[in-house]
């Protein structure tokens, strides 16, 4: 499998390098100087594709052998190397520092993984192009997974293409604000891939379907309990966040006014994007990778593009943000619908459905209370420096969240207590 994957990634990398002068101008309409720079940067970063994909395979090998911390460390090495290279060489190389940093840091992660796995004897790295049934079965399962994982990048590619025709600075504002959508998804991707997914695969192999369904429900509830209130906080303090993080040098107050509503719209879909990553892993554990791929393609290529085309005229960049958020929500609904029909889980009992409905209503009440109090503070009571406003609001948010968690008697508070007690016990 490693041999076929290596060969495929070599060919893909060469394809990207060879077609970059045609691909970049086709996707992005800009000045000739900018297009030329983009082509050069793309060619430098293309080898990172090879190292990143193979590193993902090697991380999976470590996860199978319960070496989760080493897999996480390799990602830390890559990110640390990228930041260090960009920081040191940006004054002399400008944008090229980021491009070289991307390829070099990906290589360092790959080299670290190869050295550790070879030292432990988990894999021999002898070149081989086997054609066993297991190899083709793996390809049949992984190709839809890889295509499905690429759909989030299609979201961003679509709004870059549409955004290029709106006005100067729009793509930059879209890029900056969309990072808030990617953050929980990236963290969740690491957690699910490194820890939860191997456990799910073992539970499915043991036919412990009720346990898997329980993990699915608990994970979604905890995710909603954390992300949705945080979404409310970001919506209220969106302008302060933009000013604190981005308003310096060429990023002006006018840019802040453009980016603020984009951030507010994007974070509304933050839960949907994170939940979509989480739910798809359950399909993969059951080797049902085709359904989430079809759902993702429908959401991105049909719904998102259609909504972008319809909304960009009357709403501009905000229309693109709404298109992405709405299509992610529809993706989430379709994945939930398929849980019972595709994975063949037993339908929930009426009492369980009632408990979930009550929990959802409690979450709405909590979010509404937090939102109203924070909105009143931010707009009528406290008006200092943006960073100070965020810190004060964050403290009040934490107090309200913990207080309402107990006042509304959320079931998840017991799970959090058990987790904290277990963590304290492990530390002792």
Short mmCIF file of C-alpha atoms in Angstrom, two decimals:
data_model
loop_
_atom_site.label_atom_id
_atom_site.label_comp_id
_atom_site.label_asym_id
_atom_site.label_seq_id
_atom_site.Cartn_x
_atom_site.Cartn_y
_atom_site.Cartn_z
CA UNK A 1 0.00 0.00 0.00
CA UNK A 2 2.82 2.41 0.87
CA UNK A 3 4.41 1.83 -2.54
CA UNK A 4 1.21 2.58 -4.46
CA UNK A 5 0.53 5.64 -2.33
CA UNK A 6 4.07 6.96 -2.85
CA UNK A 7 3.83 6.47 -6.60
CA UNK A 8 0.43 8.18 -6.74
CA UNK A 9 1.66 11.18 -4.76
CA UNK A 10 4.80 11.52 -6.91
CA UNK A 11 2.65 11.61 -10.05
CA UNK A 12 0.19 14.06 -8.47
CA UNK A 13 3.00 16.37 -7.35
CA UNK A 14 4.57 16.34 -10.81
CA UNK A 15 1.15 17.01 -12.33
CA UNK A 16 0.63 20.07 -10.14
CA UNK A 17 4.10 21.39 -10.91
CA UNK A 18 3.70 20.81 -14.65
CA UNK A 19 0.26 22.40 -14.91
CA UNK A 20 0.71 25.28 -12.45
CA UNK A 21 1.15 27.89 -15.20
CA UNK A 22 -2.22 26.84 -16.64
CA UNK A 23 -4.05 26.03 -13.41
CA UNK A 24 -3.43 29.24 -11.43
CA UNK A 25 -4.53 31.71 -14.16
CA UNK A 26 -7.61 29.57 -14.84
CA UNK A 27 -8.74 29.59 -11.21
CA UNK A 28 -7.83 33.16 -10.28
CA UNK A 29 -8.20 36.35 -12.28
CA UNK A 30 -5.61 38.89 -11.17
CA UNK A 31 -2.75 41.06 -12.35
CA UNK A 32 0.02 39.34 -14.32
CA UNK A 33 2.57 40.05 -11.60
CA UNK A 34 0.37 38.46 -8.92
CA UNK A 35 -0.34 35.43 -11.11
CA UNK A 36 3.38 34.95 -11.75
CA UNK A 37 4.14 35.11 -8.03
CA UNK A 38 1.33 32.64 -7.28
CA UNK A 39 2.68 30.18 -9.85
CA UNK A 40 6.18 30.34 -8.37
CA UNK A 41 4.90 29.87 -4.82
CA UNK A 42 2.66 27.00 -5.89
CA UNK A 43 5.55 25.17 -7.57
CA UNK A 44 7.69 25.53 -4.44
CA UNK A 45 4.94 24.24 -2.17
CA UNK A 46 3.84 21.37 -4.43
CA UNK A 47 6.34 18.83 -2.95
CA UNK A 48 4.64 19.34 0.41
CA UNK A 49 1.70 17.35 -0.99
CA UNK A 50 3.88 14.25 -1.25
CA UNK A 51 5.27 14.54 2.27
CA UNK A 52 1.95 15.48 3.92
CA UNK A 53 -0.06 12.62 2.42
CA UNK A 54 2.58 10.00 3.23
CA UNK A 55 2.91 11.47 6.73
CA UNK A 56 -0.82 11.00 7.25
CA UNK A 57 -0.42 7.33 6.31
CA UNK A 58 2.50 6.94 8.70
CA UNK A 59 0.55 8.67 11.49
CA UNK A 60 -2.21 6.14 10.94
CA UNK A 61 0.35 3.37 11.35
CA UNK A 62 1.43 4.89 14.67
CA UNK A 63 -2.18 5.22 15.82
CA UNK A 64 -2.78 1.53 15.11
CA UNK A 65 0.18 0.80 17.40
CA UNK A 66 -1.23 3.15 20.09
CA UNK A 67 1.55 5.71 19.59
CA UNK A 68 -0.80 8.68 19.60
CA UNK A 69 1.63 11.09 21.27
CA UNK A 70 4.32 10.48 18.63
CA UNK A 71 1.83 11.16 15.84
CA UNK A 72 0.81 14.40 17.56
CA UNK A 73 4.47 15.33 18.11
CA UNK A 74 5.18 15.01 14.39
CA UNK A 75 2.45 17.56 13.66
CA UNK A 76 3.94 19.86 16.29
CA UNK A 77 7.36 19.54 14.63
CA UNK A 78 5.88 20.52 11.27
CA UNK A 79 4.00 23.53 12.64
CA UNK A 80 6.97 24.68 14.72
CA UNK A 81 9.36 24.38 11.79
CA UNK A 82 7.00 26.30 9.52
CA UNK A 83 6.65 29.18 11.99
CA UNK A 84 10.41 29.28 12.64
CA UNK A 85 11.34 29.30 8.95
CA UNK A 86 8.75 31.95 8.12
CA UNK A 87 9.84 34.13 11.06
CA UNK A 88 13.58 33.92 10.32
CA UNK A 89 13.55 34.22 6.53
CA UNK A 90 10.55 36.47 5.86
CA UNK A 91 12.63 39.70 6.03
CA UNK A 92 14.89 38.46 3.22
CA UNK A 93 12.59 36.16 1.21
CA UNK A 94 9.18 37.77 1.77
CA UNK A 95 6.34 35.45 0.62
CA UNK A 96 8.82 32.82 -0.53
CA UNK A 97 9.69 32.18 3.12
CA UNK A 98 6.21 30.77 3.68
CA UNK A 99 6.41 28.64 0.54
CA UNK A 100 9.78 27.13 1.43
CA UNK A 101 8.60 26.77 5.02
CA UNK A 102 5.60 24.71 3.92
CA UNK A 103 7.69 22.21 1.94
CA UNK A 104 10.61 22.01 4.38
CA UNK A 105 8.39 21.60 7.45
CA UNK A 106 6.37 18.87 5.72
CA UNK A 107 9.63 17.08 4.88
CA UNK A 108 10.82 17.33 8.49
CA UNK A 109 7.59 15.77 9.75
CA UNK A 110 7.90 12.97 7.20
CA UNK A 111 11.57 12.35 8.07
CA UNK A 112 10.77 12.23 11.80
CA UNK A 113 7.99 9.68 11.24
CA UNK A 114 10.13 7.51 8.96
CA UNK A 115 13.01 7.50 11.45
CA UNK A 116 10.80 6.60 14.42
CA UNK A 117 8.82 3.89 12.61
CA UNK A 118 11.96 2.34 11.13
CA UNK A 119 13.66 2.38 14.56
CA UNK A 120 10.66 0.66 16.18
CA UNK A 121 10.35 -1.86 13.36
CA UNK A 122 6.71 -1.09 12.57
CA UNK A 123 7.44 -0.95 8.82
CA UNK A 124 10.42 -1.86 6.64
CA UNK A 125 9.96 0.74 3.84
CA UNK A 126 11.05 -1.69 1.13
CA UNK A 127 9.69 -0.55 -2.28
CA UNK A 128 6.77 -2.77 -3.29
CA UNK A 129 3.77 -2.54 -5.61
CA UNK A 130 1.66 -5.44 -4.42
CA UNK A 131 -1.74 -6.17 -5.96
CA UNK A 132 -3.31 -8.18 -3.16
CA UNK A 133 -7.08 -7.97 -2.45
CA UNK A 134 -6.32 -6.03 0.74
CA UNK A 135 -4.54 -3.32 -1.25
CA UNK A 136 -7.46 -2.80 -3.63
CA UNK A 137 -9.93 -2.90 -0.74
CA UNK A 138 -7.93 -0.17 0.97
CA UNK A 139 -7.94 1.94 -2.19
CA UNK A 140 -11.69 1.44 -2.56
CA UNK A 141 -12.23 2.78 0.95
CA UNK A 142 -9.63 5.55 1.03
CA UNK A 143 -10.27 7.26 -2.30
CA UNK A 144 -13.78 8.43 -1.27
CA UNK A 145 -12.36 9.47 2.11
CA UNK A 146 -9.63 11.55 0.45
CA UNK A 147 -12.10 13.16 -1.93
CA UNK A 148 -14.49 13.87 0.92
CA UNK A 149 -11.71 15.46 2.96
CA UNK A 150 -10.93 17.76 0.05
CA UNK A 151 -14.44 19.21 -0.02
CA UNK A 152 -13.66 21.78 2.70
CA UNK A 153 -10.89 23.13 0.49
CA UNK A 154 -13.44 23.32 -2.33
CA UNK A 155 -15.50 25.62 -0.12
CA UNK A 156 -12.58 28.04 0.15
CA UNK A 157 -11.65 27.66 -3.52
CA UNK A 158 -15.22 28.57 -4.51
CA UNK A 159 -15.38 31.73 -2.46
CA UNK A 160 -11.93 32.78 -3.69
CA UNK A 161 -13.12 32.45 -7.29
CA UNK A 162 -16.36 34.34 -6.63
CA UNK A 163 -14.66 36.82 -4.29
CA UNK A 164 -12.14 37.86 -6.93
CA UNK A 165 -14.96 39.65 -8.77
CA UNK A 166 -16.36 41.59 -5.80
CA UNK A 167 -13.73 44.11 -4.82
CA UNK A 168 -10.25 44.71 -3.49
CA UNK A 169 -9.56 43.15 -0.11
CA UNK A 170 -12.58 40.82 -0.17
CA UNK A 171 -10.58 37.61 -0.53
CA UNK A 172 -8.26 38.67 2.31
CA UNK A 173 -11.25 39.32 4.57
CA UNK A 174 -12.82 35.99 3.62
CA UNK A 175 -9.54 34.16 4.26
CA UNK A 176 -9.00 35.72 7.68
CA UNK A 177 -12.52 35.24 8.99
CA UNK A 178 -12.89 31.69 7.68
CA UNK A 179 -9.96 30.61 9.88
CA UNK A 180 -12.38 30.55 12.82
CA UNK A 181 -14.32 27.82 11.01
CA UNK A 182 -11.19 25.79 10.35
CA UNK A 183 -9.81 25.96 13.91
CA UNK A 184 -12.27 23.63 15.70
CA UNK A 185 -12.36 21.41 12.65
CA UNK A 186 -8.57 21.05 12.65
CA UNK A 187 -8.45 20.31 16.38
CA UNK A 188 -11.31 17.84 16.08
CA UNK A 189 -9.72 16.19 13.06
CA UNK A 190 -6.55 15.54 15.07
CA UNK A 191 -8.46 14.21 18.09
CA UNK A 192 -10.80 11.98 16.09
CA UNK A 193 -8.10 10.65 13.78
CA UNK A 194 -5.53 10.06 16.51
CA UNK A 195 -7.67 8.65 19.33
CA UNK A 196 -11.36 8.19 18.62
CA UNK A 197 -11.21 6.62 15.15
CA UNK A 198 -9.01 3.63 16.10
CA UNK A 199 -11.32 2.98 19.06
CA UNK A 200 -14.39 3.20 16.81
CA UNK A 201 -12.88 0.75 14.35
CA UNK A 202 -12.29 -1.77 17.14
CA UNK A 203 -15.84 -1.33 18.49
CA UNK A 204 -17.34 -1.82 15.04
CA UNK A 205 -15.20 -4.90 14.42
CA UNK A 206 -16.50 -6.31 17.72
CA UNK A 207 -20.11 -5.53 16.64
CA UNK A 208 -20.63 -3.25 19.66
CA UNK A 209 -23.07 -1.10 17.73
CA UNK A 210 -24.95 0.24 20.75
CA UNK A 211 -21.69 1.48 22.26
CA UNK A 212 -20.72 3.16 18.98
CA UNK A 213 -24.12 4.86 18.76
CA UNK A 214 -23.76 6.06 22.35
CA UNK A 215 -20.30 7.52 21.62
CA UNK A 216 -21.77 9.25 18.57
CA UNK A 217 -24.55 10.89 20.56
CA UNK A 218 -22.38 11.92 23.50
CA UNK A 219 -19.76 13.43 21.23
CA UNK A 220 -22.27 15.52 19.30
CA UNK A 221 -23.91 16.80 22.48
CA UNK A 222 -20.60 17.80 24.06
CA UNK A 223 -19.50 19.43 20.82
CA UNK A 224 -22.71 21.46 20.62
CA UNK A 225 -22.48 22.39 24.30
CA UNK A 226 -19.03 23.90 23.76
CA UNK A 227 -19.12 25.31 20.23
CA UNK A 228 -22.57 26.94 20.17
CA UNK A 229 -22.04 29.17 23.25
CA UNK A 230 -18.56 30.06 21.95
CA UNK A 231 -20.21 30.97 18.65
CA UNK A 232 -22.47 33.40 20.52
CA UNK A 233 -19.43 34.97 22.19
CA UNK A 234 -17.63 35.44 18.86
CA UNK A 235 -20.73 36.93 17.21
CA UNK A 236 -21.02 39.53 20.00
CA UNK A 237 -17.30 40.39 20.09
CA UNK A 238 -16.59 39.95 16.36
CA UNK A 239 -15.50 43.54 15.77
CA UNK A 240 -13.26 43.58 18.85
CA UNK A 241 -11.67 40.28 17.78
CA UNK A 242 -10.96 41.56 14.26
CA UNK A 243 -9.44 44.79 15.59
CA UNK A 244 -7.26 42.96 18.12
CA UNK A 245 -5.97 40.24 15.79
CA UNK A 246 -5.76 41.88 12.39
CA UNK A 247 -6.08 45.68 12.44
CA UNK A 248 -2.50 46.81 11.90
CA UNK A 249 -0.29 47.90 8.99
CA UNK A 250 -2.34 47.60 5.77
CA UNK A 251 -5.47 46.25 7.49
CA UNK A 252 -7.55 49.39 8.14
CA UNK A 253 -10.77 50.18 10.03
CA UNK A 254 -12.63 49.95 6.71
CA UNK A 255 -11.32 46.39 6.33
CA UNK A 256 -12.55 45.65 9.85
CA UNK A 257 -16.04 46.82 8.94
CA UNK A 258 -15.98 44.46 5.94
CA UNK A 259 -14.61 41.50 7.89
CA UNK A 260 -16.85 41.77 10.98
CA UNK A 261 -20.14 40.58 9.42
CA UNK A 262 -18.22 37.87 7.54
CA UNK A 263 -16.84 36.53 10.80
CA UNK A 264 -20.29 36.59 12.39
CA UNK A 265 -21.77 34.61 9.50
CA UNK A 266 -18.92 32.12 9.26
CA UNK A 267 -18.97 31.21 12.96
CA UNK A 268 -22.67 30.39 12.75
CA UNK A 269 -21.58 27.41 10.66
CA UNK A 270 -18.67 26.51 12.96
CA UNK A 271 -20.61 23.73 14.70
CA UNK A 272 -21.80 22.28 11.39
CA UNK A 273 -18.28 22.07 9.94
CA UNK A 274 -16.86 20.45 13.09
CA UNK A 275 -19.81 18.05 13.41
CA UNK A 276 -19.48 17.01 9.76
CA UNK A 277 -15.88 15.95 10.39
CA UNK A 278 -16.95 14.04 13.49
CA UNK A 279 -19.92 12.21 11.93
CA UNK A 280 -18.08 11.16 8.78
CA UNK A 281 -15.59 9.20 10.91
CA UNK A 282 -18.42 6.92 12.03
CA UNK A 283 -19.25 6.17 8.40
CA UNK A 284 -15.58 5.42 7.76
CA UNK A 285 -15.44 3.07 10.75
CA UNK A 286 -18.30 1.10 9.17
CA UNK A 287 -16.55 1.23 5.77
CA UNK A 288 -19.41 3.29 4.32
CA UNK A 289 -17.26 6.01 2.81
CA UNK A 290 -19.31 6.61 -0.34
CA UNK A 291 -22.38 8.17 1.32
CA UNK A 292 -20.54 11.06 3.06
CA UNK A 293 -18.65 11.71 -0.19
CA UNK A 294 -21.91 12.02 -2.14
CA UNK A 295 -23.38 14.27 0.56
CA UNK A 296 -20.27 16.49 0.54
CA UNK A 297 -20.30 16.83 -3.24
CA UNK A 298 -24.00 17.72 -3.22
CA UNK A 299 -23.43 20.32 -0.51
CA UNK A 300 -20.38 21.89 -2.13
CA UNK A 301 -20.88 21.56 -5.89
CA UNK A 302 -24.67 21.91 -6.01
CA UNK A 303 -25.92 23.83 -2.98
CA UNK A 304 -22.92 26.05 -2.21
CA UNK A 305 -22.23 27.10 -5.80
CA UNK A 306 -25.93 27.73 -6.47
CA UNK A 307 -26.35 29.82 -3.33
CA UNK A 308 -23.12 31.71 -4.02
CA UNK A 309 -24.34 32.58 -7.51
CA UNK A 310 -27.74 33.73 -6.21
CA UNK A 311 -26.58 35.63 -3.10
CA UNK A 312 -23.40 37.31 -4.33
CA UNK A 313 -25.38 39.89 -6.32
CA UNK A 314 -27.58 41.34 -3.56
CA UNK A 315 -25.29 40.58 -0.59
CA UNK A 316 -21.73 40.58 -1.93
CA UNK A 317 -19.13 38.83 0.23
CA UNK A 318 -21.71 38.21 2.94
CA UNK A 319 -23.67 36.15 0.42
CA UNK A 320 -20.64 33.89 -0.08
CA UNK A 321 -20.33 33.44 3.68
CA UNK A 322 -24.03 32.59 4.00
CA UNK A 323 -23.76 30.11 1.11
CA UNK A 324 -20.94 28.28 2.86
CA UNK A 325 -22.73 28.26 6.22
CA UNK A 326 -26.09 27.09 4.83
CA UNK A 327 -24.54 24.34 2.70
CA UNK A 328 -22.57 23.09 5.73
CA UNK A 329 -25.82 22.95 7.71
CA UNK A 330 -27.53 20.94 4.97
CA UNK A 331 -24.52 18.62 4.86
CA UNK A 332 -24.92 18.06 8.62
CA UNK A 333 -28.64 17.24 8.29
CA UNK A 334 -28.04 14.77 5.45
CA UNK A 335 -25.31 13.00 7.42
CA UNK A 336 -27.63 12.67 10.43
CA UNK A 337 -30.42 11.29 8.24
CA UNK A 338 -28.06 8.67 6.87
CA UNK A 339 -27.02 7.42 10.32
CA UNK A 340 -30.10 5.23 10.69
CA UNK A 341 -30.53 4.37 7.01
CA UNK A 342 -26.91 3.75 5.99
CA UNK A 343 -25.33 2.54 9.24
CA UNK A 344 -28.48 0.61 10.21
CA UNK A 345 -28.50 1.81 13.80
CA UNK A 346 -31.64 1.23 15.81
CA UNK A 347 -33.89 4.26 16.00
CA UNK A 348 -33.92 6.06 19.32
CA UNK A 349 -36.68 5.32 21.81
CA UNK A 350 -39.26 8.09 22.42
CA UNK A 351 -37.88 8.73 25.91
CA UNK A 352 -34.35 9.19 24.55
CA UNK A 353 -35.58 11.54 21.83
CA UNK A 354 -37.46 13.54 24.48
CA UNK A 355 -34.27 13.84 26.57
CA UNK A 356 -32.35 15.10 23.54
CA UNK A 357 -35.07 17.65 22.74
CA UNK A 358 -35.01 18.92 26.33
CA UNK A 359 -31.21 19.16 26.17
CA UNK A 360 -31.41 21.12 22.92
CA UNK A 361 -33.93 23.56 24.42
CA UNK A 362 -31.66 24.04 27.45
CA UNK A 363 -28.76 24.80 25.13
CA UNK A 364 -30.83 27.42 23.29
CA UNK A 365 -31.83 29.00 26.62
CA UNK A 366 -28.20 29.03 27.80
CA UNK A 367 -26.98 30.58 24.54
CA UNK A 368 -29.74 33.21 24.58
CA UNK A 369 -28.98 34.25 28.17
CA UNK A 370 -25.24 34.44 27.49
CA UNK A 371 -25.80 36.36 24.26
CA UNK A 372 -28.15 38.94 25.80
CA UNK A 373 -25.88 39.63 28.78
CA UNK A 374 -22.71 39.89 26.68
CA UNK A 375 -24.45 42.07 24.09
CA UNK A 376 -25.64 44.45 26.80
CA UNK A 377 -22.17 44.62 28.33
CA UNK A 378 -20.39 45.18 25.03
CA UNK A 379 -22.77 47.79 23.63
CA UNK A 380 -24.10 49.66 26.66
CA UNK A 381 -21.99 49.08 29.78
CA UNK A 382 -18.31 48.52 28.96
CA UNK A 383 -16.41 50.37 26.23
CA UNK A 384 -12.63 50.30 26.69
CA UNK A 385 -9.89 48.92 24.50
CA UNK A 386 -11.01 45.98 22.30
CA UNK A 387 -8.60 43.54 23.97
CA UNK A 388 -9.81 44.57 27.43
CA UNK A 389 -13.42 44.19 26.32
CA UNK A 390 -12.66 40.68 25.06
CA UNK A 391 -10.93 39.67 28.30
CA UNK A 392 -13.76 41.00 30.47
CA UNK A 393 -16.34 39.40 28.21
CA UNK A 394 -14.43 36.12 28.27
CA UNK A 395 -14.41 36.08 32.07
CA UNK A 396 -18.14 36.82 32.26
CA UNK A 397 -18.77 34.18 29.58
CA UNK A 398 -16.90 31.53 31.59
CA UNK A 399 -18.83 32.38 34.77
CA UNK A 400 -22.17 32.32 32.95
CA UNK A 401 -21.35 29.08 31.14
CA UNK A 402 -20.39 27.19 34.30
CA UNK A 403 -23.28 28.66 36.29
CA UNK A 404 -25.90 27.85 33.65
CA UNK A 405 -24.40 24.40 33.14
CA UNK A 406 -25.41 23.57 36.71
CA UNK A 407 -28.49 25.81 37.00
CA UNK A 408 -30.10 24.21 33.95
CA UNK A 409 -28.92 20.76 35.08
CA UNK A 410 -27.26 19.70 31.85
CA UNK A 411 -26.65 15.97 31.71
CA UNK A 412 -23.20 16.58 30.23
CA UNK A 413 -21.98 18.25 33.43
CA UNK A 414 -21.70 14.78 34.98
CA UNK A 415 -19.57 13.57 32.08
CA UNK A 416 -17.30 16.60 32.50
CA UNK A 417 -17.01 15.96 36.25
CA UNK A 418 -16.07 12.32 35.65
CA UNK A 419 -13.47 13.35 33.09
CA UNK A 420 -11.92 15.90 35.46
CA UNK A 421 -11.86 13.44 38.37
CA UNK A 422 -10.22 10.82 36.17
CA UNK A 423 -7.64 13.37 34.98
CA UNK A 424 -6.84 14.45 38.55
CA UNK A 425 -6.52 10.81 39.58
CA UNK A 426 -4.15 10.10 36.69
CA UNK A 427 -1.99 13.12 37.59
CA UNK A 428 -1.67 11.87 41.17
#
